[in-house]
Amino acid sequence: MLPAPAVFHFPWEVNSGEVQEGESVRVFGRLVCYQPEESRATLSAQHASKEHRVAVHTLFVEPFNPIIGAQYLVLGEIEKAEGVGAVIRARVLNCVDGVNVALLQNAINEQRSFFIEREQTSDNAQAT
Amino acid sequence: MQRAAMDPAEEPPSMLWGLDPVFSAFARLYVRDILVMTESTQVPGIYFYKLHPIYKVDVLGTVVYKRERDDFFCYGVDDGTGVINCLCWKNDLFKEEDPAPSGAQHSDGAQGGFNLVAELKKLRETQRSRCRLEIGELLRVRGPVKTSRQQREIMASTFYKVDDPVMAVQVAWMMDVPQLYRLCYDKPPQLQPDAAGDSPISVVGKATNIIKDFFKQKSVTRFRPYDVQDLLQPLIPCQPQTASADQLCCVTVAVKEPVAGPSACQQLRQLLKEALQVLQDEGVVYRKVKSQDEVYNVTARDTDLLIAVKDVIREDSRREKYAEKGCHILHVLSAVRQRHSLNVSKATLQLVLKSLECNSDIVSTSEDHYTAF
């Protein structure tokens, strides 16, 4: 009944294969284009001097007011299709323009390193 | 891995749960942890996270599921680690329908624009809009955790929509929670009731607290060490003795076996000495006159000292030299030492200055500078 929790991922992780089909994710990016007829939006993010794009299927979150160039946060499931790569089927699409992307990245990394720390201490505890 | 129920042997006794500050707080745990917390065997409805008793939690997340009934909303909240149902009761805001017809508001335009009925209506609408959320909006929920039909739920005591247009709130939350875990939740709780045999440091701490309480209760202005000595008696472990129970430890009695180490009397005197030294260092007491007769003044009730400090500051604030900046605390200290007693310490003076400032008798112009009007 309740959907799976959407874990934060970075846009460059979506297409690199780090996320599995069906996984629920939360991703941020700048809206670069929107095709309402096909319900397709594209988010983009810069990382290591490369531009990474994420395709978003927006059927469930329409109608929404697309602001090209604004930062968005998408929450949804990964779908992998032949020739298209990974697409996020959005359940939530929020405009968060003005977000401090660097700070957000820091926060995501902070949370991740905390969870890794926890895994390690619990592994140590179980091993003893 | 967490089990479905706590091992009764591991669970701390419920009497001690109140000693854990986390128990009284809305714990900001990750939803993932809330879902797998083990339930207490002593009191159902209380859960444990790493031996901390948890009763109520505080969650911030995106609404990913919504169900509305006449009496309540059920929001599924996703914080990135898990999704949990939050039962949010509708309060009277939703039950009352606005009785006044909209036409009645126009007649009050002559009152200069402030129409109480219209404003109240607007307030109610705003309150309602904070409670009614759609999927994708950010929700903050606080309340006790319940397990119903095998599912964990939060019974919201407080819930509201969070306006977070640039994700500042979510980012701050993500940075704060790991710290809370490291500093609080992942540290084992100090649930041991204080027993005899504690380290010497904490015994002195207890002794000073006992003496401070005594000062407050009896409004003590001055005292000698033997006045407070008996108060510290309970902190000294009693020696085994053959005599009847109501005899004081200090009285020499025939003991079955000689016990090595300092006697109870000596321990008591040593403890008293240390406690008085701590109180002097803190400035709570001071010896106005250092003589054979060990008399201590209690700073908080020493009106002569208070008046002396007030006078020094008031008189010197009038002088041109200090008019603008105020008197530095060290200047006040040397003046008070000349006027009142050479044994006033900086700590004592600071306590007096704080109480004068609280009473608005003096004002601090900057760090360590004071003036009076």
Coordinates of C-alpha atoms in Angstrom, one line a residue:
Chain A
M1 CA 0.0 0.0 0.0
L2 CA 2.7 2.4 0.9
P3 CA 5.3 3.0 -1.7
A4 CA 9.0 2.2 -1.1
P5 CA 11.2 5.0 0.3
A6 CA 12.8 7.2 -2.3
V7 CA 16.5 7.4 -1.5
F8 CA 18.5 10.4 -2.6
H9 CA 20.7 9.9 -5.6
F10 CA 22.9 12.1 -7.7
P11 CA 21.9 12.7 -11.3
W12 CA 25.1 11.2 -12.6
E13 CA 24.4 8.0 -10.7
V14 CA 21.1 7.4 -12.5
N15 CA 22.5 6.7 -16.0
S16 CA 25.7 5.1 -14.8
G17 CA 23.9 2.0 -13.8
E18 CA 24.4 2.5 -10.1
V19 CA 20.6 2.3 -9.5
Q20 CA 18.6 -0.7 -10.3
E21 CA 15.4 -1.0 -12.2
G22 CA 12.4 -0.4 -10.0
E23 CA 14.3 1.4 -7.3
S24 CA 12.6 4.5 -5.8
V25 CA 14.8 7.5 -6.0
R26 CA 14.9 11.2 -5.3
V27 CA 17.0 13.2 -7.8
F28 CA 17.6 16.9 -8.4
G29 CA 18.4 18.8 -11.6
R30 CA 17.8 21.8 -13.8
L31 CA 14.9 21.5 -16.2
V32 CA 16.3 21.8 -19.7
C33 CA 13.4 20.7 -21.8
Y34 CA 9.8 19.5 -21.5
Q35 CA 7.7 17.8 -24.1
P36 CA 4.1 17.8 -22.9
E37 CA 2.8 15.6 -25.7
E38 CA 5.1 12.8 -24.7
S39 CA 5.1 13.7 -21.0
R40 CA 8.8 13.8 -21.1
A41 CA 11.1 16.2 -19.2
T42 CA 14.8 16.3 -19.0
L43 CA 16.8 17.4 -15.9
S44 CA 20.5 18.2 -16.1
A45 CA 23.3 18.6 -13.6
Q46 CA 27.0 19.4 -13.8
H47 CA 29.5 17.2 -12.2
A48 CA 33.2 16.8 -12.8
S49 CA 33.0 19.2 -15.8
K50 CA 30.5 17.0 -17.5
E51 CA 26.8 17.5 -18.0
H52 CA 24.6 14.6 -16.9
R53 CA 21.0 14.3 -18.0
V54 CA 18.1 12.5 -16.5
A55 CA 15.0 11.6 -18.3
V56 CA 11.7 12.0 -16.4
H57 CA 8.3 10.6 -17.3
T58 CA 5.9 13.2 -16.1
L59 CA 2.5 11.6 -16.7
F60 CA 1.5 11.3 -13.0
V61 CA 2.5 14.8 -12.1
E62 CA 0.8 16.7 -14.8
P63 CA -0.2 19.3 -15.2
F64 CA 2.7 21.2 -13.8
N65 CA 4.1 24.6 -14.6
P66 CA 7.4 24.0 -16.3
I67 CA 10.0 26.6 -15.7
I68 CA 12.9 25.9 -18.0
G69 CA 16.2 26.5 -16.3
A70 CA 14.8 26.1 -12.8
Q71 CA 16.0 23.5 -10.3
Y72 CA 13.6 20.6 -9.7
L73 CA 13.4 17.6 -7.4
V74 CA 11.9 14.5 -8.8
L75 CA 10.8 11.5 -6.8
G76 CA 9.9 8.3 -8.5
E77 CA 10.8 4.8 -9.8
I78 CA 13.6 3.9 -12.2
E79 CA 12.5 2.3 -15.5
K80 CA 15.0 1.0 -17.9
A81 CA 14.0 0.8 -21.5
E82 CA 16.0 -0.5 -24.5
G83 CA 17.8 2.3 -26.3
V84 CA 16.5 5.0 -24.0
G85 CA 18.4 4.2 -20.8
A86 CA 17.0 5.0 -17.4
V87 CA 13.9 7.0 -17.0
I88 CA 12.3 8.1 -13.8
R89 CA 8.6 7.7 -13.6
A90 CA 7.8 10.7 -11.4
R91 CA 5.3 10.5 -8.6
V92 CA 6.4 13.9 -7.2
L93 CA 8.0 16.8 -9.2
N94 CA 8.7 19.9 -7.2
C95 CA 10.3 23.1 -8.3
V96 CA 13.0 24.0 -5.8
D97 CA 14.6 26.8 -7.7
G98 CA 17.1 28.7 -5.5
V99 CA 18.3 25.5 -3.8
N100 CA 21.9 25.6 -2.8
V101 CA 23.0 22.6 -4.8
A102 CA 26.4 22.4 -3.2
L103 CA 24.9 22.3 0.3
L104 CA 22.3 19.7 -0.8
Q105 CA 25.1 17.5 -2.2
N106 CA 27.0 17.9 1.1
A107 CA 23.9 16.9 3.0
I108 CA 23.4 13.8 0.9
N109 CA 27.0 12.8 1.3
E110 CA 26.8 13.4 5.0
Q111 CA 23.8 11.2 5.3
R112 CA 25.5 8.5 3.2
S113 CA 28.7 8.5 5.2
F114 CA 26.7 8.2 8.3
F115 CA 24.9 5.1 7.1
I116 CA 28.1 3.6 5.9
E117 CA 29.6 4.3 9.4
R118 CA 26.6 2.6 10.9
E119 CA 26.9 -0.5 8.7
Q120 CA 30.5 -0.8 9.7
T121 CA 30.0 -0.5 13.4
S122 CA 27.1 -3.0 13.3
D123 CA 29.2 -5.4 11.3
N124 CA 32.0 -5.1 13.8
A125 CA 29.5 -5.6 16.6
Q126 CA 28.1 -8.7 15.0
A127 CA 31.5 -10.1 14.3
T128 CA 32.5 -9.9 17.9
Chain B
M1 CA 19.4 -7.1 13.7
Q2 CA 16.5 -6.0 15.8
R3 CA 14.2 -8.6 17.1
A4 CA 10.4 -8.3 17.1
A5 CA 10.4 -7.9 20.9
M6 CA 13.1 -7.0 23.4
D7 CA 14.9 -9.6 25.3
P8 CA 13.4 -9.0 28.8
A9 CA 16.8 -9.4 30.4
E10 CA 18.3 -6.7 28.3
E11 CA 15.6 -4.1 28.8
P12 CA 16.3 -1.5 31.4
P13 CA 13.6 -1.4 34.2
S14 CA 10.8 1.0 33.4
M15 CA 11.3 2.9 36.6
L16 CA 14.6 4.3 35.2
W17 CA 13.3 5.3 31.8
G18 CA 12.6 8.9 33.0
L19 CA 16.3 9.3 33.6
D20 CA 16.9 9.2 29.9
P21 CA 16.3 12.6 28.3
V22 CA 15.6 11.0 25.0
F23 CA 12.5 9.4 26.5
S24 CA 10.9 12.8 27.2
A25 CA 11.9 14.3 23.8
F26 CA 10.4 13.9 20.4
A27 CA 13.2 11.7 19.0
R28 CA 14.3 12.6 15.5
L29 CA 14.9 9.1 14.3
Y30 CA 15.0 8.0 10.7
V31 CA 11.8 6.3 9.6
R32 CA 13.8 3.2 8.9
D33 CA 14.8 3.0 12.5
I34 CA 11.3 3.8 13.7
L35 CA 9.9 0.9 11.7
V36 CA 12.3 -1.7 13.2
M37 CA 12.5 -0.5 16.8
T38 CA 11.8 -3.3 19.2
E39 CA 8.8 -3.0 21.4
S40 CA 9.1 -3.1 25.2
T41 CA 8.0 -6.2 27.0
Q42 CA 7.3 -4.2 30.2
V43 CA 5.1 -1.5 28.7
P44 CA 3.6 -2.0 25.2
G45 CA 3.6 1.2 23.3
I46 CA 7.2 2.1 24.3
Y47 CA 9.9 1.1 21.9
F48 CA 13.7 0.8 22.2
Y49 CA 16.4 2.2 20.0
K50 CA 19.7 1.0 21.2
L51 CA 18.5 0.7 24.8
H52 CA 17.0 4.2 24.7
P53 CA 13.3 4.1 25.6
I54 CA 11.4 5.9 22.8
Y55 CA 7.8 7.1 23.2
K56 CA 7.4 9.9 20.7
V57 CA 9.1 10.8 17.5
D58 CA 9.6 13.8 15.2
V59 CA 9.7 13.2 11.4
L60 CA 10.1 15.4 8.4
G61 CA 9.3 14.0 5.0
T62 CA 7.5 14.1 1.7
V63 CA 3.9 13.0 1.5
V64 CA 3.7 10.0 -0.9
Y65 CA 0.4 8.6 0.1
K66 CA -2.8 10.2 1.3
R67 CA -6.1 8.9 2.6
E68 CA -8.8 11.1 3.9
R69 CA -11.7 10.2 6.1
D70 CA -14.2 12.3 8.0
D71 CA -12.2 12.4 11.2
F72 CA -8.6 12.1 10.1
F73 CA -6.0 12.3 7.4
C74 CA -3.6 9.4 6.9
Y75 CA -0.4 10.6 5.3
G76 CA 2.3 8.3 4.2
V77 CA 5.6 10.2 4.9
D78 CA 8.8 9.4 3.1
D79 CA 12.0 10.8 4.6
G80 CA 14.4 9.0 2.3
T81 CA 15.0 6.1 4.6
G82 CA 11.6 4.7 5.0
V83 CA 7.9 5.4 4.6
I84 CA 5.5 5.5 7.6
N85 CA 1.8 6.2 8.0
C86 CA 0.9 9.3 10.1
L87 CA -2.5 9.5 11.5
C88 CA -3.5 13.1 11.6
W89 CA -6.8 13.8 13.4
K90 CA -8.8 16.6 12.0
N91 CA -9.5 19.1 14.7
D92 CA -12.5 21.4 15.0
L93 CA -11.2 23.6 12.2
F94 CA -12.6 21.2 9.7
K95 CA -15.7 20.3 11.4
E96 CA -17.2 23.8 11.8
E97 CA -18.7 25.3 8.7
D98 CA -18.4 29.0 8.5
P99 CA -21.9 30.3 9.6
A100 CA -21.6 33.9 8.5
P101 CA -22.7 34.5 4.9
S102 CA -20.1 36.3 2.8
G103 CA -22.3 39.3 2.3
A104 CA -22.1 40.4 5.9
Q105 CA -18.4 41.3 5.6
H106 CA -18.9 44.3 3.3
S107 CA -20.9 46.2 5.8
D108 CA -17.9 46.6 8.1
G109 CA -15.9 48.6 5.6
A110 CA -16.5 51.7 7.6
Q111 CA -14.5 50.4 10.5
G112 CA -11.3 51.3 8.8
G113 CA -10.6 48.0 7.1
F114 CA -10.2 45.7 10.1
N115 CA -13.0 43.3 10.1
L116 CA -12.6 40.8 13.0
V117 CA -14.9 38.2 11.4
A118 CA -13.1 38.3 8.1
E119 CA -9.7 38.1 9.8
L120 CA -10.8 35.1 11.8
K121 CA -12.1 33.4 8.7
K122 CA -8.8 34.0 7.0
L123 CA -6.9 32.6 10.0
R124 CA -9.0 29.5 10.0
E125 CA -8.5 29.1 6.3
T126 CA -4.7 29.4 6.8
Q127 CA -4.8 26.9 9.6
R128 CA -6.8 24.5 7.5
S129 CA -4.5 24.8 4.5
R130 CA -1.5 23.9 6.8
C131 CA -3.2 20.7 7.7
R132 CA -4.5 19.6 4.3
L133 CA -1.6 18.3 2.2
E134 CA -1.2 16.9 -1.2
I135 CA 1.2 14.3 -2.5
G136 CA 4.6 15.9 -2.9
E137 CA 4.3 18.4 -0.1
L138 CA 6.6 18.4 2.9
L139 CA 5.1 17.4 6.2
R140 CA 6.4 17.7 9.7
V141 CA 4.8 15.3 12.2
R142 CA 5.4 14.8 15.9
G143 CA 3.7 12.2 18.0
P144 CA 3.8 8.8 19.7
V145 CA 4.5 5.6 17.8
K146 CA 1.8 3.0 17.7
T147 CA 1.6 -0.5 16.2
S148 CA -1.7 -1.3 14.8
R149 CA -2.5 -4.4 12.6
Q150 CA 1.2 -5.2 12.4
Q151 CA 2.0 -1.8 11.0
R152 CA 3.9 1.0 12.7
E153 CA 2.2 4.4 12.7
I154 CA 2.7 7.8 14.1
M155 CA -0.3 9.2 15.9
A156 CA 0.3 12.9 15.2
S157 CA 0.0 15.2 18.1
T158 CA 1.3 18.0 15.9
F159 CA 1.5 18.1 12.2
Y160 CA 1.8 20.9 9.6
K161 CA 2.8 21.6 6.1
V162 CA 6.3 22.9 5.8
D163 CA 7.0 25.6 3.2
D164 CA 10.4 24.8 1.9
P165 CA 10.8 26.4 -1.5
V166 CA 14.6 26.1 -1.6
M167 CA 15.0 22.9 0.4
A168 CA 16.6 24.8 3.2
V169 CA 14.6 22.9 5.9
Q170 CA 15.3 19.5 4.4
V171 CA 19.0 20.1 4.0
A172 CA 19.3 21.4 7.6
W173 CA 17.4 18.3 8.8
M174 CA 19.7 16.0 6.8
M175 CA 22.8 17.6 8.3
D176 CA 21.4 17.7 11.9
V177 CA 20.1 14.1 12.3
P178 CA 23.4 12.2 11.8
Q179 CA 24.8 14.5 14.5
L180 CA 21.9 13.8 16.8
Y181 CA 22.6 10.1 16.3
R182 CA 26.2 10.4 17.0
L183 CA 25.8 12.6 20.1
C184 CA 22.6 11.2 21.6
Y185 CA 20.8 8.2 20.1
D186 CA 23.7 6.0 19.4
K187 CA 25.3 6.6 22.8
P188 CA 24.2 4.2 25.5
P189 CA 21.8 5.8 28.0
Q190 CA 23.0 6.6 31.5
L191 CA 20.2 4.8 33.2
Q192 CA 22.0 3.5 36.3
P193 CA 20.6 4.9 39.5
D194 CA 23.3 6.5 41.6
A195 CA 24.7 3.9 43.9
A196 CA 27.4 4.1 46.5
G197 CA 30.9 3.6 45.3
D198 CA 30.8 6.3 42.7
S199 CA 34.0 8.1 41.6
P200 CA 35.1 10.8 44.0
I201 CA 34.4 13.6 41.5
S202 CA 30.6 13.0 41.3
V203 CA 30.4 12.6 45.1
V204 CA 31.8 16.1 45.6
G205 CA 29.3 17.3 42.9
K206 CA 26.5 15.8 44.9
A207 CA 27.8 17.3 48.1
T208 CA 27.9 20.8 46.6
N209 CA 24.4 20.3 45.3
I210 CA 23.1 19.3 48.7
I211 CA 24.8 22.3 50.4
K212 CA 23.4 24.6 47.7
D213 CA 19.9 23.3 48.3
F214 CA 20.3 23.8 52.0
F215 CA 21.3 27.4 51.4
K216 CA 18.1 28.0 49.3
Q217 CA 15.8 26.2 51.7
K218 CA 17.0 27.9 54.9
S219 CA 17.9 31.2 53.3
V220 CA 21.4 30.9 54.8
T221 CA 23.4 34.1 54.9
R222 CA 26.4 32.9 56.8
F223 CA 27.6 29.6 58.1
R224 CA 30.4 27.6 59.6
P225 CA 31.5 24.2 58.3
Y226 CA 30.0 22.2 61.1
D227 CA 26.6 23.7 60.2
V228 CA 26.6 21.8 57.0
Q229 CA 28.7 18.8 57.9
D230 CA 25.7 16.6 58.8
L231 CA 24.0 17.2 55.5
L232 CA 26.8 15.2 53.8
Q233 CA 26.4 12.2 56.1
P234 CA 24.3 10.2 53.6
L235 CA 27.1 10.3 51.0
I236 CA 29.6 8.5 53.2
P237 CA 29.3 4.7 53.1
C238 CA 28.7 3.5 56.6
Q239 CA 31.1 1.2 58.3
P240 CA 29.8 -2.1 59.5
Q241 CA 29.1 -2.0 63.2
T242 CA 27.7 -4.2 65.9
A243 CA 25.8 -1.3 67.6
S244 CA 22.2 -0.5 66.9
A245 CA 21.2 1.2 63.6
D246 CA 20.4 4.6 65.0
Q247 CA 23.8 5.4 66.3
L248 CA 25.8 7.9 64.2
C249 CA 28.8 6.6 62.3
C250 CA 31.1 9.1 63.8
V251 CA 30.6 7.8 67.4
T252 CA 33.2 5.3 68.2
V253 CA 31.6 1.9 68.6
A254 CA 33.2 -1.5 69.0
V255 CA 33.4 -2.9 65.5
K256 CA 33.8 -6.6 64.9
E257 CA 36.8 -6.2 62.7
P258 CA 39.1 -3.2 62.3
V259 CA 38.5 -1.7 58.8
A260 CA 41.6 -0.3 57.0
G261 CA 41.5 3.1 55.4
P262 CA 40.0 6.4 56.5
S263 CA 37.2 6.3 59.0
A264 CA 33.8 7.6 58.2
C265 CA 34.5 10.8 60.1
Q266 CA 37.6 11.5 58.2
Q267 CA 35.9 10.8 55.0
L268 CA 33.1 13.2 55.9
R269 CA 35.5 16.0 56.8
Q270 CA 37.5 15.5 53.7
L271 CA 34.4 15.6 51.6
L272 CA 33.2 18.7 53.4
K273 CA 36.5 20.4 52.7
E274 CA 36.5 19.6 49.0
A275 CA 32.9 20.7 48.7
L276 CA 33.6 24.0 50.4
Q277 CA 36.5 24.5 48.1
V278 CA 34.4 23.9 45.0
L279 CA 31.8 26.3 46.3
Q280 CA 34.4 29.0 46.9
D281 CA 35.9 28.4 43.4
E282 CA 32.4 28.8 41.9
G283 CA 31.9 32.0 43.9
V284 CA 28.8 30.7 45.7
V285 CA 30.5 31.3 49.1
Y286 CA 33.4 33.4 50.2
R287 CA 35.1 34.1 53.5
K288 CA 34.7 37.8 54.2
V289 CA 37.3 37.7 56.9
K290 CA 40.0 35.1 57.0
S291 CA 40.5 34.2 60.7
Q292 CA 40.7 31.3 63.0
D293 CA 36.9 31.3 63.0
E294 CA 35.9 29.7 59.7
V295 CA 32.9 31.7 58.7
Y296 CA 31.6 31.6 55.2
N297 CA 29.3 34.2 53.6
V298 CA 26.7 33.0 51.0
T299 CA 27.1 35.3 48.0
A300 CA 23.4 35.2 47.0
R301 CA 22.2 36.5 50.3
D302 CA 25.0 38.9 51.1
T303 CA 23.2 42.2 50.9
D304 CA 26.2 44.2 52.1
L305 CA 28.3 42.9 49.2
L306 CA 25.5 43.6 46.8
I307 CA 25.1 47.2 48.0
A308 CA 28.9 47.7 47.9
V309 CA 29.1 46.5 44.3
K310 CA 26.1 48.6 43.3
D311 CA 27.6 51.7 44.9
V312 CA 31.0 51.2 43.3
I313 CA 29.4 50.9 39.8
R314 CA 27.0 53.7 40.4
E315 CA 29.6 56.2 41.7
D316 CA 32.2 55.3 39.1
S317 CA 29.8 55.4 36.3
R318 CA 29.3 59.1 37.0
R319 CA 33.0 59.8 36.5
E320 CA 34.0 61.0 33.1
K321 CA 36.5 58.2 32.8
Y322 CA 33.9 55.5 32.8
A323 CA 30.8 57.4 31.7
E324 CA 30.9 56.1 28.1
K325 CA 32.4 52.6 28.3
G326 CA 31.3 51.6 31.7
C327 CA 33.4 50.0 34.5
H328 CA 35.5 47.0 33.7
I329 CA 34.9 44.0 35.9
L330 CA 38.5 44.0 37.2
H331 CA 38.2 47.7 38.2
V332 CA 35.0 46.9 40.1
L333 CA 36.8 43.9 41.7
S334 CA 39.6 46.0 43.0
A335 CA 37.3 48.7 44.3
V336 CA 35.0 46.2 46.0
R337 CA 38.1 44.5 47.6
Q338 CA 39.1 47.9 49.0
R339 CA 35.7 48.8 50.2
H340 CA 34.2 45.5 51.4
S341 CA 36.6 42.6 51.7
L342 CA 40.0 41.5 50.3
N343 CA 38.7 38.0 49.8
V344 CA 36.1 38.7 47.2
S345 CA 37.0 36.5 44.2
K346 CA 36.2 37.3 40.6
A347 CA 33.8 34.3 40.5
T348 CA 31.9 35.8 43.5
L349 CA 31.8 39.2 41.9
Q350 CA 30.5 37.7 38.7
L351 CA 27.6 36.1 40.5
V352 CA 26.7 39.4 42.2
L353 CA 26.9 41.3 38.9
K354 CA 24.7 38.7 37.2
S355 CA 22.0 39.1 39.9
L356 CA 22.3 42.9 39.8
E357 CA 21.9 42.8 36.0
C358 CA 18.9 40.5 36.3
N359 CA 17.3 43.0 38.6
S360 CA 18.1 45.8 36.2
D361 CA 20.1 47.7 38.8
I362 CA 23.1 47.7 36.4
V363 CA 23.5 47.3 32.7
S364 CA 26.4 45.7 30.9
T365 CA 27.7 48.0 28.1
S366 CA 29.9 45.3 26.6
E367 CA 31.7 42.2 27.5
D368 CA 32.9 42.7 31.1
H369 CA 31.9 46.3 31.3
Y370 CA 29.1 47.5 33.5
T371 CA 27.3 50.8 34.2
A372 CA 24.5 52.1 36.3
F373 CA 22.0 54.9 35.6

